[in-house]
């Protein structure tokens, strides 16, 4: 199945509802864990801080939502550490309390800009004021910690595990390192290292996602590898099958960009493990080419972008052959479609996995001074895949609300309705960015 779908008839989604809370926080965020174990999901948010040290804040959830004041705050130890990439909470030491794990990809310790990951051990009294573990990157200028994803407990020893990328490790080609949890935290020696040493500026590991694609209970790793302009070939996406013994550095599936894409289209710039979109028992995958320009476009046209949905099968994605293409809902006003994607959510509670797409940071322009209201689009799954027009939310016309540039979706109040959290990065009017929580979309049910 090959279909091109656009969202010109998109449904309105709680269009008149104001945000529940607006706070400083224009960086990565996470609302997927109950840190204090009170039955409500909590919010981890980030902002640049002083001289880009990076700030991480935690707000505990409740039936009324989040408070303005943070329950935990940490600012990076040095200028330009960029603390706050891919914030997560997972129990890496097996004591029953989630631990805070955050990246600091510009951290300079023993080696300049090697990057680091910071681990704060959790407990009944929250987190300590300083990290319990600091794991530095292996190479100078490798920007270790640029992207991190949970691996669940891949080796089934009772401790949470993690995958961490070094965005330019290995002579600008990128690497992904797998760390296992233990009673003393993350084990310093990597369990596995993934790399694909083919071209310089290959961007391997800059974007990747994790999830159980084959139903064996172990997370797999999906890595996007878009090429830089002028490299002569479109991007690739690699699927690494998880196993209790670790991850082997040879992809068990490679997905190649469609023939009509060019090296500059950015196939693999974003990947999202979706879950089961069509209810056939197999997980599905979204891959974007946000730089895609239709043939004949002028040189100054903003790239509308494309999302390619690969439907799973017993033999994998290549064996399935089922693909669906999502075109930009608003090609003239919504550039770089697919650069921000969020999977593994059932937004409307119908049992089918959905896809949430947000507006790209690059829509703001180089100076960030132009209008950027932003969009959030929600594609709902069903037996035939994504066949319905998406639900839509947009920022105020002519504003710099920046909806969807960075986002998460979770039921933060426990009322059975999924909420959207979106961060608008730094703008001339706010040097730390803004974070908004939009409560429930009851119209979706």
XYZ file of C-alpha atoms in Angstrom, residues 96-382:
287
model
C 12.490 0.895 43.212
C 12.816 4.666 42.726
C 13.269 6.314 39.311
C 16.657 7.950 38.787
C 17.128 11.136 36.765
C 19.355 10.744 33.694
C 20.209 13.802 31.595
C 22.649 14.563 28.814
C 25.162 17.407 28.767
C 26.534 17.137 25.257
C 28.907 20.142 25.459
C 30.331 19.185 28.862
C 34.109 19.591 29.099
C 35.778 17.440 31.707
C 38.955 15.502 31.016
C 38.434 16.197 27.298
C 37.055 19.350 25.752
C 33.459 19.050 24.586
C 33.523 15.302 25.063
C 30.037 15.555 26.547
C 28.651 13.650 29.506
C 25.584 12.037 31.015
C 24.579 12.934 34.561
C 22.758 10.465 36.806
C 20.919 11.506 39.980
C 19.848 8.561 42.135
C 16.234 8.914 43.239
C 14.668 8.064 46.565
C 11.743 8.908 48.875
C 13.206 12.386 49.424
C 13.766 13.140 45.738
C 17.142 13.722 44.108
C 20.486 14.927 45.497
C 21.693 18.431 44.696
C 24.615 17.126 42.636
C 24.914 14.144 40.281
C 25.474 10.683 41.737
C 27.327 9.698 38.561
C 29.020 11.673 35.788
C 29.968 9.575 32.777
C 32.078 11.543 30.297
C 32.312 10.939 26.579
C 35.206 8.933 25.183
C 36.545 11.456 22.684
C 37.245 15.171 22.439
C 34.530 17.066 20.545
C 32.302 13.991 20.391
C 29.264 15.647 22.055
C 28.426 12.481 23.953
C 24.898 12.627 25.374
C 23.435 14.464 22.380
C 20.555 11.957 22.203
C 19.587 9.310 24.762
C 16.822 6.714 24.793
C 15.628 4.121 27.276
C 16.283 0.459 26.485
C 13.980 -0.822 29.212
C 15.790 -3.765 30.776
C 17.239 -5.399 27.667
C 19.413 -7.923 29.556
C 16.611 -8.763 32.004
C 18.685 -8.376 35.149
C 16.258 -6.054 36.942
C 18.058 -2.765 36.179
C 17.103 -0.157 33.585
C 19.449 0.277 30.626
C 20.146 3.161 28.254
C 21.482 4.031 24.789
C 23.554 7.211 24.378
C 24.825 8.810 21.187
C 27.995 10.751 20.536
C 26.772 12.904 17.681
C 30.178 13.400 16.052
C 32.146 10.581 17.685
C 34.459 8.653 15.365
C 35.645 11.381 13.007
C 32.219 13.024 12.603
C 30.434 9.768 11.780
C 28.692 9.288 15.111
C 28.346 6.359 17.505
C 25.774 4.917 19.893
C 26.836 3.387 23.212
C 24.730 0.977 25.266
C 25.029 1.109 29.057
C 23.564 -1.409 31.488
C 22.219 -0.615 34.934
C 23.511 -2.198 38.134
C 23.164 -1.832 41.937
C 25.715 0.999 41.785
C 24.137 2.745 38.790
C 25.177 2.660 35.150
C 28.112 0.368 34.466
C 30.948 2.468 33.028
C 32.023 -0.137 30.485
C 29.697 -0.089 27.494
C 27.729 -3.249 26.774
C 27.651 -2.530 23.034
C 28.800 0.133 20.581
C 26.995 0.765 17.310
C 28.546 2.615 14.384
C 28.458 2.680 10.603
C 31.811 4.017 9.381
C 30.969 4.851 5.809
C 31.118 8.563 5.146
C 32.233 11.627 7.010
C 29.342 13.783 8.183
C 27.116 10.733 8.129
C 25.286 11.900 11.279
C 24.854 8.354 12.566
C 23.151 8.416 15.974
C 22.164 12.061 15.971
C 18.597 10.796 15.765
C 17.435 7.399 16.959
C 14.513 5.796 18.749
C 13.921 2.615 20.720
C 11.015 0.247 21.206
C 10.004 -3.392 20.870
C 9.509 -3.913 17.146
C 9.276 -7.704 17.001
C 7.295 -8.482 20.155
C 10.047 -10.353 22.010
C 9.914 -8.036 25.026
C 13.330 -6.488 24.315
C 13.785 -2.983 22.944
C 15.246 -2.602 19.476
C 17.179 0.443 18.243
C 16.265 2.361 15.081
C 18.952 4.758 13.843
C 18.507 7.455 11.243
C 21.555 8.330 9.150
C 20.793 11.268 6.853
C 23.665 12.328 4.669
C 24.946 15.866 4.399
C 24.424 17.876 1.241
C 26.753 16.788 -1.544
C 27.464 13.292 -0.197
C 25.983 11.705 -3.309
C 23.378 9.374 -1.831
C 20.134 9.620 0.167
C 20.015 8.669 3.825
C 19.522 5.244 5.371
C 17.780 3.903 8.458
C 19.179 0.944 10.385
C 17.238 -1.388 12.680
C 19.264 -3.191 15.368
C 17.512 -6.114 17.017
C 17.782 -6.237 20.785
C 18.904 -9.354 22.629
C 19.674 -10.199 26.244
C 23.356 -10.404 25.309
C 23.455 -6.891 23.859
C 23.334 -5.321 20.421
C 25.426 -6.559 17.502
C 27.057 -3.883 15.341
C 25.408 -5.038 12.136
C 21.886 -3.941 11.333
C 19.379 -6.743 10.825
C 17.346 -4.417 8.585
C 18.321 -1.437 6.453
C 15.655 0.854 5.032
C 16.691 2.799 1.952
C 15.232 6.130 0.894
C 12.726 5.992 -1.985
C 14.339 6.403 -5.395
C 13.006 9.891 -6.019
C 14.587 11.397 -2.898
C 17.873 13.266 -3.173
C 20.819 13.367 -0.729
C 19.659 16.754 0.465
C 16.128 15.607 1.391
C 17.281 14.342 4.785
C 15.728 10.874 4.809
C 16.277 9.562 8.348
C 16.552 13.001 9.966
C 13.866 11.848 12.393
C 12.637 8.355 13.232
C 9.803 7.278 15.527
C 8.835 3.811 16.719
C 5.049 4.093 16.549
C 3.644 0.964 18.124
C 0.867 -0.923 16.319
C -0.923 1.616 14.125
C -3.203 -0.795 12.241
C -3.855 -3.446 14.907
C -2.229 -6.345 13.059
C 0.037 -7.264 15.978
C 3.219 -5.786 14.521
C 4.878 -2.515 15.460
C 5.190 0.171 12.809
C 7.765 2.871 12.110
C 7.793 6.480 10.878
C 10.786 7.973 9.042
C 10.883 11.553 7.857
C 12.625 13.440 5.087
C 11.967 16.972 6.385
C 14.111 18.649 3.718
C 12.100 17.126 0.874
C 11.365 19.495 -1.985
C 9.080 18.460 -4.855
C 10.677 18.390 -8.275
C 10.733 21.787 -9.936
C 10.709 23.791 -6.694
C 12.602 27.069 -6.717
C 15.772 27.379 -4.698
C 14.260 29.657 -2.059
C 11.203 27.493 -1.367
C 10.841 26.235 2.197
C 11.004 22.438 2.231
C 7.522 21.027 2.941
C 8.889 17.616 3.986
C 7.517 14.066 3.913
C 6.868 11.306 6.470
C 7.148 7.675 5.391
C 5.225 5.126 7.488
C 6.561 1.559 7.298
C 4.114 -1.100 8.454
C 5.591 -4.095 10.231
C 5.251 -7.800 9.480
C 6.649 -11.087 10.785
C 9.619 -10.776 8.438
C 10.259 -7.101 9.188
C 9.538 -3.861 7.388
C 11.140 -4.806 4.078
C 9.141 -8.025 3.964
C 5.898 -6.165 4.614
C 6.200 -3.804 1.689
C 3.390 -1.683 3.138
C 4.255 1.980 3.113
C 2.224 5.128 3.544
C 3.356 8.661 2.809
C 2.136 11.623 4.854
C 2.489 14.908 3.022
C 2.810 18.280 4.711
C -0.673 19.439 5.790
C 0.137 23.042 4.895
C 3.046 23.076 2.417
C 3.219 26.862 2.316
C 3.180 27.509 6.056
C 4.424 24.327 7.723
C 7.997 23.740 6.595
C 10.252 20.778 7.440
C 7.284 18.488 8.100
C 8.334 15.414 10.082
C 11.397 16.851 11.751
C 9.495 16.617 15.069
C 7.663 13.294 15.557
C 6.329 11.481 18.602
C 5.215 7.844 18.535
C 4.234 5.138 21.028
C 1.111 7.035 22.122
C -2.570 6.144 21.851
C -3.919 9.672 21.987
C -7.615 8.892 21.616
C -7.665 5.626 23.569
C -9.010 3.427 20.763
C -6.270 0.782 20.976
C -4.430 1.896 17.819
C -1.094 3.711 17.993
C -1.059 7.325 16.852
C 1.536 9.745 15.481
C 2.018 13.290 16.771
C 3.853 15.738 14.518
C 5.057 19.182 15.580
C 6.413 22.247 13.876
C 10.149 22.318 13.252
C 12.547 24.648 15.019
C 13.847 25.671 11.618
C 10.561 27.345 10.751
C 11.656 30.210 12.958
C 14.437 31.247 10.613
C 18.046 31.932 11.477
C 17.357 34.942 13.685
C 14.146 33.705 15.254
C 12.554 37.114 14.894
C 9.752 36.286 12.472
C 6.284 35.003 13.385
C 6.242 31.331 14.363
C 2.842 30.286 15.769
C 3.656 26.613 15.296
C 1.423 23.572 14.838
C 0.691 20.219 16.434
C -0.914 17.558 14.245
C -2.267 14.252 15.599
C -2.702 11.343 13.173
C -4.872 8.598 14.639
C -4.354 4.956 13.712
C -6.944 2.440 12.547
